[in-house]
Short mmCIF file of C-alpha atoms in Angstrom, two decimals:
data_model
loop_
_atom_site.label_atom_id
_atom_site.label_comp_id
_atom_site.label_asym_id
_atom_site.label_seq_id
_atom_site.Cartn_x
_atom_site.Cartn_y
_atom_site.Cartn_z
CA MET A 1 21.02 17.14 -6.80
CA ASN A 2 18.30 19.11 -8.48
CA SER A 3 17.20 21.51 -5.81
CA THR A 4 14.44 22.98 -7.90
CA PRO A 5 11.42 24.30 -5.98
CA SER A 6 8.87 21.50 -6.09
CA GLN A 7 4.74 21.13 -5.19
CA PHE A 8 5.62 18.73 -2.35
CA PRO A 9 3.62 19.05 -0.45
CA SER A 10 0.92 18.99 -2.85
CA THR A 11 -1.53 21.85 -2.47
CA LEU A 12 -5.48 21.63 -2.24
CA ASN A 13 -7.67 22.46 -5.15
CA ARG A 14 -11.27 22.03 -6.45
CA THR A 15 -11.17 18.09 -6.38
CA HIS A 16 -10.75 18.24 -2.74
CA ASP A 17 -13.83 20.24 -1.92
CA PRO A 18 -15.83 18.18 0.61
CA ALA A 19 -19.08 19.72 -0.48
CA ALA A 20 -18.78 18.48 -3.93
CA THR A 21 -21.06 15.82 -4.96
CA SER A 22 -21.48 13.38 -8.01
CA TRP A 23 -24.28 12.14 -10.10
CA VAL A 24 -23.42 8.77 -9.50
CA ALA A 25 -25.36 8.27 -6.17
CA SER A 26 -23.50 5.81 -4.50
CA ALA A 27 -20.50 8.17 -4.37
CA GLN A 28 -22.67 9.99 -1.80
CA ALA A 29 -23.32 6.62 0.21
CA ALA A 30 -22.28 6.98 4.01
CA GLY A 31 -18.93 5.28 4.29
CA THR A 32 -18.24 4.74 0.80
CA ASP A 33 -14.28 4.42 0.15
CA PHE A 34 -14.69 6.03 -3.41
CA PRO A 35 -16.17 9.69 -3.30
CA ILE A 36 -15.67 12.07 -6.28
CA GLN A 37 -12.84 13.52 -4.39
CA HIS A 38 -10.92 10.10 -4.68
CA LEU A 39 -10.59 8.52 -8.07
CA PRO A 40 -7.92 6.12 -7.41
CA PHE A 41 -6.86 3.65 -10.52
CA ALA A 42 -7.12 0.06 -11.23
CA VAL A 43 -6.65 -2.69 -14.11
CA PHE A 44 -9.98 -4.66 -14.08
CA ARG A 45 -12.10 -6.53 -16.74
CA HIS A 46 -15.51 -8.03 -16.33
CA ARG A 47 -16.02 -10.87 -14.36
CA ASP A 48 -17.44 -13.10 -16.89
CA SER A 49 -15.61 -12.27 -20.08
CA GLN A 50 -12.31 -13.20 -21.47
CA GLU A 51 -11.67 -9.61 -22.83
CA GLY A 52 -8.54 -7.82 -22.16
CA PHE A 53 -7.44 -6.18 -18.75
CA ARG A 54 -7.56 -2.41 -19.05
CA GLY A 55 -7.39 0.73 -16.87
CA GLY A 56 -10.17 2.01 -14.46
CA ILE A 57 -11.24 4.75 -12.08
CA ALA A 58 -13.46 4.43 -8.89
CA ILE A 59 -16.52 6.05 -8.74
CA GLY A 60 -19.21 4.80 -5.60
CA ASP A 61 -19.72 1.31 -6.40
CA GLN A 62 -18.48 1.76 -10.04
CA VAL A 63 -15.64 1.67 -12.15
CA LEU A 64 -15.07 4.08 -14.77
CA ASP A 65 -13.54 2.14 -18.01
CA LEU A 66 -10.98 4.27 -19.31
CA TRP A 67 -10.70 2.30 -22.55
CA ASP A 68 -14.40 3.63 -23.19
CA LEU A 69 -13.88 6.98 -22.02
CA THR A 70 -11.02 7.59 -24.66
CA ARG A 71 -13.61 6.41 -27.16
CA SER A 72 -15.86 9.27 -26.22
CA ASP A 73 -15.88 12.56 -27.08
CA LEU A 74 -15.24 13.68 -23.53
CA LEU A 75 -11.74 14.38 -23.39
CA ASP A 76 -8.93 16.30 -25.18
CA GLY A 77 -5.40 17.48 -24.69
CA LEU A 78 -3.01 15.87 -21.59
CA ALA A 79 -6.32 14.76 -19.97
CA LEU A 80 -6.99 12.43 -23.45
CA GLN A 81 -3.39 11.51 -23.29
CA ALA A 82 -3.21 10.18 -19.75
CA ALA A 83 -6.34 8.49 -20.33
CA GLU A 84 -5.03 6.38 -23.56
CA ALA A 85 -2.06 5.63 -21.37
CA GLY A 86 -4.31 4.39 -18.43
CA ALA A 87 -6.49 2.04 -20.75
CA LYS A 88 -3.66 -0.36 -21.47
CA SER A 89 -3.29 -3.67 -19.55
CA SER A 90 -1.12 -2.02 -16.78
CA LEU A 91 -0.78 1.31 -15.77
CA ASN A 92 2.92 1.58 -16.43
CA ALA A 93 2.49 4.26 -19.34
CA LEU A 94 0.28 6.43 -17.41
CA MET A 95 2.75 6.34 -14.05
CA ALA A 96 5.50 7.20 -16.71
CA LEU A 97 3.76 10.64 -17.74
CA GLY A 98 3.96 12.35 -14.29
CA PRO A 99 2.22 14.68 -12.03
CA LYS A 100 0.77 16.91 -14.64
CA ALA A 101 -0.70 14.24 -16.71
CA TRP A 102 -2.25 12.65 -13.63
CA SER A 103 -3.68 15.52 -12.28
CA ALA A 104 -5.21 16.75 -15.84
CA LEU A 105 -6.94 13.41 -15.99
CA ARG A 106 -7.92 13.29 -12.34
CA HIS A 107 -9.55 17.12 -12.73
CA ALA A 108 -11.29 15.87 -16.33
CA VAL A 109 -12.82 13.12 -14.61
CA PHE A 110 -13.79 15.37 -11.74
CA ASP A 111 -15.93 17.50 -13.92
CA LEU A 112 -17.56 14.62 -16.01
CA LEU A 113 -18.81 13.07 -12.62
CA HIS A 114 -19.54 16.16 -10.96
CA SER A 115 -23.05 16.87 -10.28
CA HIS A 116 -23.10 19.89 -12.63
CA ALA A 117 -22.09 17.64 -15.43
CA SER A 118 -24.85 18.33 -18.49
CA ALA A 119 -27.27 15.56 -19.01
CA VAL A 120 -25.60 14.79 -22.23
CA VAL A 121 -22.44 14.25 -20.56
CA GLN A 122 -23.94 11.95 -17.89
CA GLN A 123 -25.61 9.94 -20.79
CA LYS A 124 -22.26 9.23 -22.26
CA MET A 125 -20.38 8.70 -19.08
CA LEU A 126 -23.13 5.91 -18.15
CA LEU A 127 -21.70 3.95 -21.06
CA CYS A 128 -18.15 3.70 -19.70
CA LEU A 129 -19.23 2.88 -16.02
CA GLU A 130 -19.32 -1.02 -15.13
CA PRO A 131 -20.53 -2.29 -11.36
CA GLN A 132 -17.46 -2.94 -9.25
CA ALA A 133 -19.34 -6.15 -7.86
CA GLU A 134 -19.10 -7.67 -11.70
CA VAL A 135 -15.55 -7.16 -12.23
CA VAL A 136 -12.09 -8.58 -11.58
CA TYR A 137 -8.90 -7.09 -10.90
CA SER A 138 -5.12 -7.64 -12.21
CA LEU A 139 -2.14 -6.39 -10.97
CA PRO A 140 -2.16 -2.26 -11.46
CA ALA A 141 1.52 -2.41 -13.12
CA ARG A 142 4.08 -4.79 -14.13
CA ILE A 143 6.53 -4.67 -11.32
CA GLY A 144 9.95 -4.72 -12.35
CA ASP A 145 11.36 -4.31 -8.57
CA TYR A 146 10.15 -4.62 -5.55
CA THR A 147 12.01 -2.75 -2.35
CA ASP A 148 10.75 -3.27 1.23
CA PHE A 149 11.76 -0.64 3.87
CA TYR A 150 11.50 -0.66 7.49
CA THR A 151 9.85 2.61 8.25
CA SER A 152 8.30 2.19 11.76
CA ILE A 153 10.43 2.58 14.58
CA TYR A 154 7.92 0.85 16.99
CA HIS A 155 7.73 -2.13 14.57
CA ALA A 156 11.92 -2.38 15.00
CA THR A 157 11.79 -1.72 18.66
CA ASN A 158 9.00 -4.51 19.11
CA VAL A 159 10.80 -6.99 17.18
CA GLY A 160 14.29 -6.29 18.35
CA LYS A 161 13.20 -6.39 22.05
CA LEU A 162 12.22 -10.24 21.06
CA PHE A 163 15.82 -11.12 19.97
CA ARG A 164 18.02 -8.47 21.70
CA PRO A 165 16.41 -7.35 25.06
CA ASP A 166 19.51 -5.28 25.90
CA ASN A 167 19.85 -3.68 22.63
CA PRO A 168 16.46 -3.83 20.71
CA LEU A 169 16.92 -1.00 17.99
CA MET A 170 20.35 -0.84 15.92
CA PRO A 171 22.25 2.12 16.17
CA ASN A 172 21.97 2.79 12.74
CA TYR A 173 17.94 2.84 12.21
CA THR A 174 17.60 6.68 13.34
CA TRP A 175 20.11 7.77 10.31
CA VAL A 176 19.25 5.50 7.56
CA PRO A 177 16.06 4.29 5.80
CA ILE A 178 16.59 0.64 6.16
CA GLY A 179 15.51 -1.31 3.05
CA TYR A 180 16.08 -4.80 1.04
CA HIS A 181 15.14 -6.14 -2.28
CA GLY A 182 12.34 -8.32 -2.41
CA ARG A 183 10.72 -10.74 -4.95
CA ALA A 184 8.56 -8.59 -7.57
CA SER A 185 7.28 -12.16 -9.77
CA SER A 186 5.29 -13.03 -6.48
CA VAL A 187 3.53 -9.99 -5.58
CA GLN A 188 -0.49 -10.57 -6.27
CA VAL A 189 -3.47 -8.82 -6.13
CA SER A 190 -6.15 -8.73 -3.22
CA GLY A 191 -8.45 -12.07 -3.51
CA HIS A 192 -5.70 -14.77 -4.12
CA SER A 193 -4.95 -17.92 -1.87
CA PHE A 194 -1.51 -19.02 -1.16
CA LYS A 195 0.42 -22.09 -0.27
CA ARG A 196 1.72 -22.36 3.09
CA PRO A 197 5.85 -22.08 2.46
CA ARG A 198 8.43 -24.52 3.40
CA GLY A 199 12.18 -24.12 4.17
CA GLN A 200 14.90 -24.68 6.56
CA VAL A 201 14.10 -24.16 10.05
CA LEU A 202 16.21 -24.85 13.23
CA PRO A 203 14.06 -26.47 16.03
CA PRO A 204 14.21 -25.13 19.47
CA GLY A 205 17.26 -26.93 20.98
CA ALA A 206 18.20 -28.37 17.99
CA THR A 207 21.87 -27.73 16.49
CA GLU A 208 21.10 -28.89 12.93
CA PRO A 209 17.99 -27.61 10.80
CA VAL A 210 15.32 -29.50 9.37
CA PHE A 211 13.25 -29.10 6.47
CA SER A 212 9.56 -28.26 7.11
CA ALA A 213 6.49 -26.33 6.20
CA CYS A 214 6.56 -22.96 8.09
CA LYS A 215 4.72 -23.31 11.78
CA ARG A 216 4.96 -19.32 12.38
CA LEU A 217 3.27 -17.56 9.45
CA ASP A 218 2.53 -13.86 10.03
CA TRP A 219 1.41 -10.79 8.21
CA GLU A 220 2.97 -7.60 8.20
CA LEU A 221 0.76 -4.34 7.89
CA GLU A 222 2.15 -2.28 5.45
CA LEU A 223 1.25 0.71 2.36
CA GLY A 224 2.74 0.16 -0.87
CA ALA A 225 3.95 3.18 -3.49
CA PHE A 226 4.19 2.78 -7.19
CA ILE A 227 6.97 4.71 -8.76
CA GLY A 228 5.71 7.39 -11.48
CA PRO A 229 8.69 8.82 -13.89
CA CYS A 230 11.77 7.07 -13.68
CA ASN A 231 15.13 8.92 -12.73
CA ALA A 232 18.50 8.33 -15.01
CA LEU A 233 21.01 5.92 -13.71
CA GLY A 234 23.32 8.00 -11.64
CA GLU A 235 21.01 10.73 -10.96
CA PRO A 236 19.46 11.18 -7.61
CA VAL A 237 15.90 12.54 -6.77
CA ALA A 238 16.45 15.12 -4.46
CA LEU A 239 14.06 14.81 -1.03
CA ASP A 240 11.55 17.57 -2.28
CA GLN A 241 11.02 16.24 -5.64
CA ALA A 242 10.78 12.64 -4.46
CA GLU A 243 6.90 12.64 -4.43
CA ASP A 244 6.66 13.57 -7.98
CA ARG A 245 8.19 10.24 -8.73
CA VAL A 246 5.31 8.58 -6.74
CA PHE A 247 2.26 7.68 -9.00
CA GLY A 248 0.20 6.63 -5.46
CA LEU A 249 -0.27 4.14 -2.69
CA CYS A 250 -1.68 0.87 -1.87
CA LEU A 251 -2.03 -1.44 0.52
CA LEU A 252 0.36 -4.33 1.30
CA ASN A 253 0.98 -7.46 3.14
CA ASP A 254 4.23 -8.55 3.22
CA TRP A 255 3.88 -12.08 4.42
CA SER A 256 6.43 -13.57 6.38
CA ALA A 257 7.69 -16.87 7.64
CA ARG A 258 8.93 -16.15 10.90
CA ASP A 259 10.74 -19.74 11.92
CA ILE A 260 12.47 -19.82 8.33
CA GLN A 261 13.68 -16.29 8.82
CA ALA A 262 15.08 -16.51 12.10
CA TRP A 263 17.58 -19.50 10.66
CA GLU A 264 18.32 -17.64 7.32
CA TYR A 265 18.26 -14.00 8.02
CA GLN A 266 22.23 -13.69 9.42
CA PRO A 267 23.89 -12.63 7.81
CA LEU A 268 22.15 -10.99 4.53
CA GLY A 269 18.55 -10.76 5.67
CA PRO A 270 15.39 -12.34 4.46
CA PHE A 271 15.22 -14.73 1.54
CA LEU A 272 12.79 -17.69 1.56
CA ALA A 273 11.04 -15.58 4.63
CA LYS A 274 9.85 -13.63 2.47
CA ASN A 275 9.62 -14.39 -1.44
CA PHE A 276 6.99 -16.87 -1.59
CA ALA A 277 3.81 -14.32 -1.41
CA THR A 278 3.23 -10.53 -1.14
CA THR A 279 -0.35 -9.26 -1.29
CA ILE A 280 -1.52 -5.65 -2.38
CA SER A 281 -4.58 -3.89 -3.05
CA PRO A 282 -6.28 -3.53 -6.44
CA TRP A 283 -6.55 0.21 -6.07
CA ILE A 284 -3.96 2.79 -6.26
CA VAL A 285 -4.87 6.17 -4.47
CA THR A 286 -3.03 8.91 -5.70
CA MET A 287 -0.70 11.74 -3.98
CA GLU A 288 -3.12 14.48 -5.06
CA ALA A 289 -6.29 12.80 -3.49
CA LEU A 290 -4.28 12.26 -0.33
CA ALA A 291 -3.30 16.07 0.06
CA PRO A 292 -5.87 16.70 2.68
CA PHE A 293 -4.49 14.54 5.12
CA ARG A 294 -1.16 15.46 5.25
CA THR A 295 0.60 15.86 8.92
CA PRO A 296 3.89 16.91 10.36
CA LEU A 297 6.67 14.42 10.67
CA GLU A 298 6.74 13.61 14.55
CA ARG A 299 9.32 11.41 15.98
CA PRO A 300 8.90 9.68 19.53
CA ASP A 301 12.66 10.81 20.04
CA GLY A 302 12.35 14.48 18.65
CA LYS A 303 15.33 13.65 16.18
CA THR A 304 15.76 16.35 13.63
CA ASP A 305 19.19 15.93 12.49
CA ASP A 306 18.94 13.67 9.38
CA LEU A 307 21.88 14.06 6.87
CA ALA A 308 21.37 16.88 4.42
CA TYR A 309 20.00 14.70 1.71
CA LEU A 310 17.16 13.42 4.05
CA ARG A 311 16.18 16.90 5.54
CA SER A 312 13.67 19.52 4.57
CA GLU A 313 11.45 21.92 6.23
CA ALA A 314 8.72 20.81 3.77
CA ASN A 315 9.30 17.29 4.51
CA THR A 316 9.25 18.04 8.55
CA GLU A 317 6.14 20.22 8.33
CA GLN A 318 3.85 17.75 6.23
CA GLY A 319 5.98 14.87 5.03
CA ALA A 320 3.80 12.47 6.98
CA ILE A 321 0.00 11.43 6.05
CA ASP A 322 -2.61 10.34 8.29
CA ILE A 323 -3.66 7.12 6.79
CA ARG A 324 -5.51 4.95 8.98
CA LEU A 325 -5.05 1.24 8.81
CA ASN A 326 -6.62 -1.99 10.07
CA ILE A 327 -6.29 -5.68 9.94
CA GLY A 328 -8.69 -8.15 10.22
CA LEU A 329 -8.56 -12.00 10.65
CA ALA A 330 -11.35 -14.66 9.66
CA THR A 331 -10.67 -18.00 10.38
CA GLU A 332 -12.49 -21.18 8.39
CA ALA A 333 -14.93 -21.77 11.22
CA MET A 334 -15.96 -17.90 11.34
CA ARG A 335 -16.51 -17.73 7.69
CA GLU A 336 -18.60 -20.78 7.93
CA ALA A 337 -20.43 -19.30 10.67
CA GLY A 338 -20.74 -15.87 8.51
CA GLN A 339 -18.48 -13.95 10.93
CA LEU A 340 -16.90 -10.98 9.71
CA PRO A 341 -13.15 -10.78 10.23
CA HIS A 342 -11.98 -9.63 13.62
CA VAL A 343 -10.30 -6.58 13.40
CA VAL A 344 -6.80 -7.13 15.84
CA CYS A 345 -5.12 -3.76 14.99
CA THR A 346 -5.73 -0.44 14.21
CA THR A 347 -2.69 1.95 13.35
CA SER A 348 -1.90 4.93 11.37
CA TYR A 349 0.72 5.82 8.94
CA ARG A 350 1.52 8.96 10.44
CA HIS A 351 3.72 7.15 12.98
CA ALA A 352 6.25 5.95 10.41
CA TYR A 353 9.80 7.51 11.33
CA TRP A 354 10.97 7.89 8.08
CA THR A 355 8.51 9.53 5.01
CA LEU A 356 7.84 8.52 1.92
CA ALA A 357 10.05 11.21 0.41
CA GLN A 358 12.72 9.96 2.25
CA MET A 359 12.29 6.25 1.07
CA VAL A 360 12.63 7.64 -2.58
CA ALA A 361 15.42 9.94 -1.95
CA HIS A 362 17.56 7.58 0.26
CA HIS A 363 16.70 4.73 -2.73
CA THR A 364 18.32 6.65 -5.20
CA VAL A 365 20.88 9.04 -3.55
CA ASN A 366 23.84 6.43 -4.69
CA GLY A 367 22.47 6.53 -8.31
CA CYS A 368 20.13 3.69 -8.16
CA ASN A 369 17.66 4.22 -11.07
CA LEU A 370 13.96 3.33 -10.37
CA GLN A 371 11.55 2.59 -13.16
CA SER A 372 8.12 3.52 -13.61
CA GLY A 373 5.99 0.70 -12.29
CA ASP A 374 8.60 -0.31 -9.40
CA LEU A 375 6.72 -1.18 -5.79
CA LEU A 376 8.38 0.04 -2.90
CA GLY A 377 6.91 -1.38 0.56
CA THR A 378 6.74 0.67 3.91
CA GLY A 379 7.69 -1.80 5.84
CA THR A 380 5.34 -3.07 9.05
CA LEU A 381 3.28 0.15 10.41
CA SER A 382 3.11 -0.63 14.18
CA GLY A 383 2.06 2.45 16.37
CA PRO A 384 3.16 3.34 19.64
CA THR A 385 0.83 1.21 21.67
CA LEU A 386 1.08 -3.01 21.42
CA ASP A 387 -2.90 -2.74 19.79
CA GLN A 388 -1.31 -0.81 17.10
CA ALA A 389 1.29 -3.61 16.31
CA GLY A 390 1.08 -4.54 12.67
CA ALA A 391 2.46 -7.98 12.85
CA LEU A 392 1.33 -11.27 14.76
CA LEU A 393 4.71 -11.61 15.90
CA GLU A 394 4.57 -8.39 18.01
CA LEU A 395 0.91 -8.88 18.93
CA THR A 396 1.38 -12.02 20.45
CA GLN A 397 5.04 -11.17 21.85
CA GLY A 398 6.83 -13.64 19.67
CA GLY A 399 4.20 -16.48 20.23
CA LYS A 400 3.85 -16.17 23.87
CA VAL A 401 0.42 -14.35 24.14
CA PRO A 402 -2.17 -15.77 21.82
CA VAL A 403 -4.75 -13.57 20.08
CA SER A 404 -8.48 -14.31 21.17
CA LEU A 405 -11.17 -14.53 18.43
CA PRO A 406 -14.85 -13.85 19.23
CA ASN A 407 -15.87 -17.60 18.47
CA GLY A 408 -13.08 -18.58 21.19
CA GLU A 409 -10.32 -19.56 18.56
CA THR A 410 -6.86 -18.17 19.44
CA ARG A 411 -3.92 -17.77 17.23
CA THR A 412 -0.12 -17.06 18.05
CA PHE A 413 0.39 -17.71 14.36
CA LEU A 414 -1.60 -18.40 11.43
CA ALA A 415 -3.28 -21.57 10.21
CA ASP A 416 -4.46 -23.00 7.23
CA GLY A 417 -7.38 -21.52 6.21
CA ASP A 418 -7.02 -18.25 7.69
CA GLU A 419 -8.06 -15.10 5.75
CA VAL A 420 -6.23 -11.82 6.96
CA VAL A 421 -8.27 -8.80 5.26
CA MET A 422 -6.05 -5.37 5.61
CA ARG A 423 -8.09 -1.85 5.00
CA GLY A 424 -6.99 1.57 4.89
CA TRP A 425 -8.91 4.84 4.80
CA CYS A 426 -8.01 8.94 5.66
CA GLU A 427 -10.65 10.65 7.56
CA ARG A 428 -10.47 14.08 8.52
CA PRO A 429 -14.05 15.52 9.77
CA GLY A 430 -15.11 18.72 8.48
CA SER A 431 -12.24 19.29 6.01
CA ALA A 432 -12.41 16.33 3.69
CA ARG A 433 -14.52 13.53 2.27
CA ARG A 434 -13.31 9.80 3.56
CA ILE A 435 -10.86 8.75 1.05
CA GLY A 436 -10.30 4.75 1.42
CA PHE A 437 -8.09 2.41 -0.08
CA GLY A 438 -10.78 -0.89 -0.58
CA GLU A 439 -9.43 -4.04 0.74
CA CYS A 440 -6.29 -6.23 0.75
CA ARG A 441 -7.54 -9.94 1.42
CA ALA A 442 -5.65 -13.38 1.00
CA THR A 443 -6.34 -16.93 2.19
CA ILE A 444 -3.56 -19.61 3.53
CA LEU A 445 -3.63 -22.90 1.68
CA PRO A 446 -1.81 -25.76 3.01
CA ALA A 447 1.65 -26.60 2.25
CA LEU A 448 2.39 -28.84 -0.59
CA ILE A 449 3.05 -32.17 0.73
#
C-alpha cells in the first residue's frame, strides 16, 4: 500500500480565518449555517422552472450557481476546471478531480465572495446568486454504491443489550469496522416523503411469520461520506491517504423497520428492514471546511492496538471530528399547531469508535474499488449517555419507555404523519465560524393497503 506523506489531517489556511467576512450580508447573520468559511456544495434548480439541475455553493441564504460562474470571466486554471465539473447535473465529475481541484475552487470562490472583492467583482457575482428559499435540490451525486458502517460503540452496546444482555458487544467489534452494503436506489434528498414499509414479521409468541406493515419504524442519526477519486480494483487505500478520497460529508437518516429487521437479519444482516428509504441532506460539507474541528480519537476502552493498516499517529491525534448532531420529531398534530420539531437527541461524531479514514482504509484493504459518488454511512452516532442515543430503539429501550413530546403525545416508534428532522453543525468559540450542515428532513406516509 502507498505510504507516501499526505495532507491528513487537513491544515488550516486563510479560508478558515474567523475574522473573514463576505459582502453577502446574510453570511454574517447570527446562527447562519453558511458563512464564507464554509462554502458547501449541492445540486439545485429554481423552484418554479423546468431548467436542468446544476451544482451550487452555499453562501449565507444564497446559492452560487456554478453554471453561471463558469460563464463569467472570474475564474481560470484549475479553479475554472473544477467549476465546470461542478456545474453539471451531478457532482460526480467534480468529486473525481481530487483535493487540489476542490481546494482551488474553494479558495477562488472565497476570494470572490470576500468583503475585499472589488465592486466590479461583486456586481458580476450578484448575477450568479439565487436565494435558497427559491430553489429545490436533487441528489448531489449519482450514487453507484452505498455502504453503511457501525462506528459507534455506544450504539452497538445499547442495541446489543436489548438482544444479548449477557454479551452485548460482539468480540470482533473493537477490531474491525463493521459494515454492510445498502441500497443506493432508494437514497433520497431531504424534503421527501415515503410510505411505511411492509414485510415479514414474527409477532411476539408466534412460531410463524405474518406479512404486515412495519409497526416499529425507527430513524438512525448518521453522517454520510461521498467518495471522490476512485481507487483501482486491487489497490487498497492507505489510512493516511484515505481522506484524500473523501469529497465531503452530509447528514444521513438510515430508516429502519425494527420488527422486520428482527426476523430477517440472521444470518446475513439487514435487507428489507433497510432498503426502503435513506434520506440525506442536500449540502455536502468539504473536508477542508471541517479542518478547524479536528479532535483526537478517544475510545472509552482506551484501545490503541488496531491492526497496522488501521493505525497511524495522524489518525490517533486528529482523526476524529467534533460535528454536533441532533434529531427532532414533529408529529402531524404538532405541525398543525405550529410547533417546531422537538429535539430528542443531541450528540457528536467525535464519539465514534472508528474514524472516517479507517472506514475508507478498511473498505478498500481487500482491493475493493470505490467509485466517485459512492456513499458511505457512519452508522448510528450514539454518544455515551442515553440522551445522546441516535435511534428510538435505544431511547425507548426497545419500545418499553416512551419518549414524551411537548403536546402530551408519546412515541415508542414512529407513527404515520411524523416528520423527522436532523441537523448538524461544528462550533468552536473563538477559533472558527460555525459550520452548518443544513437539515435532513422526511415525513412518513401510511403503508400501501
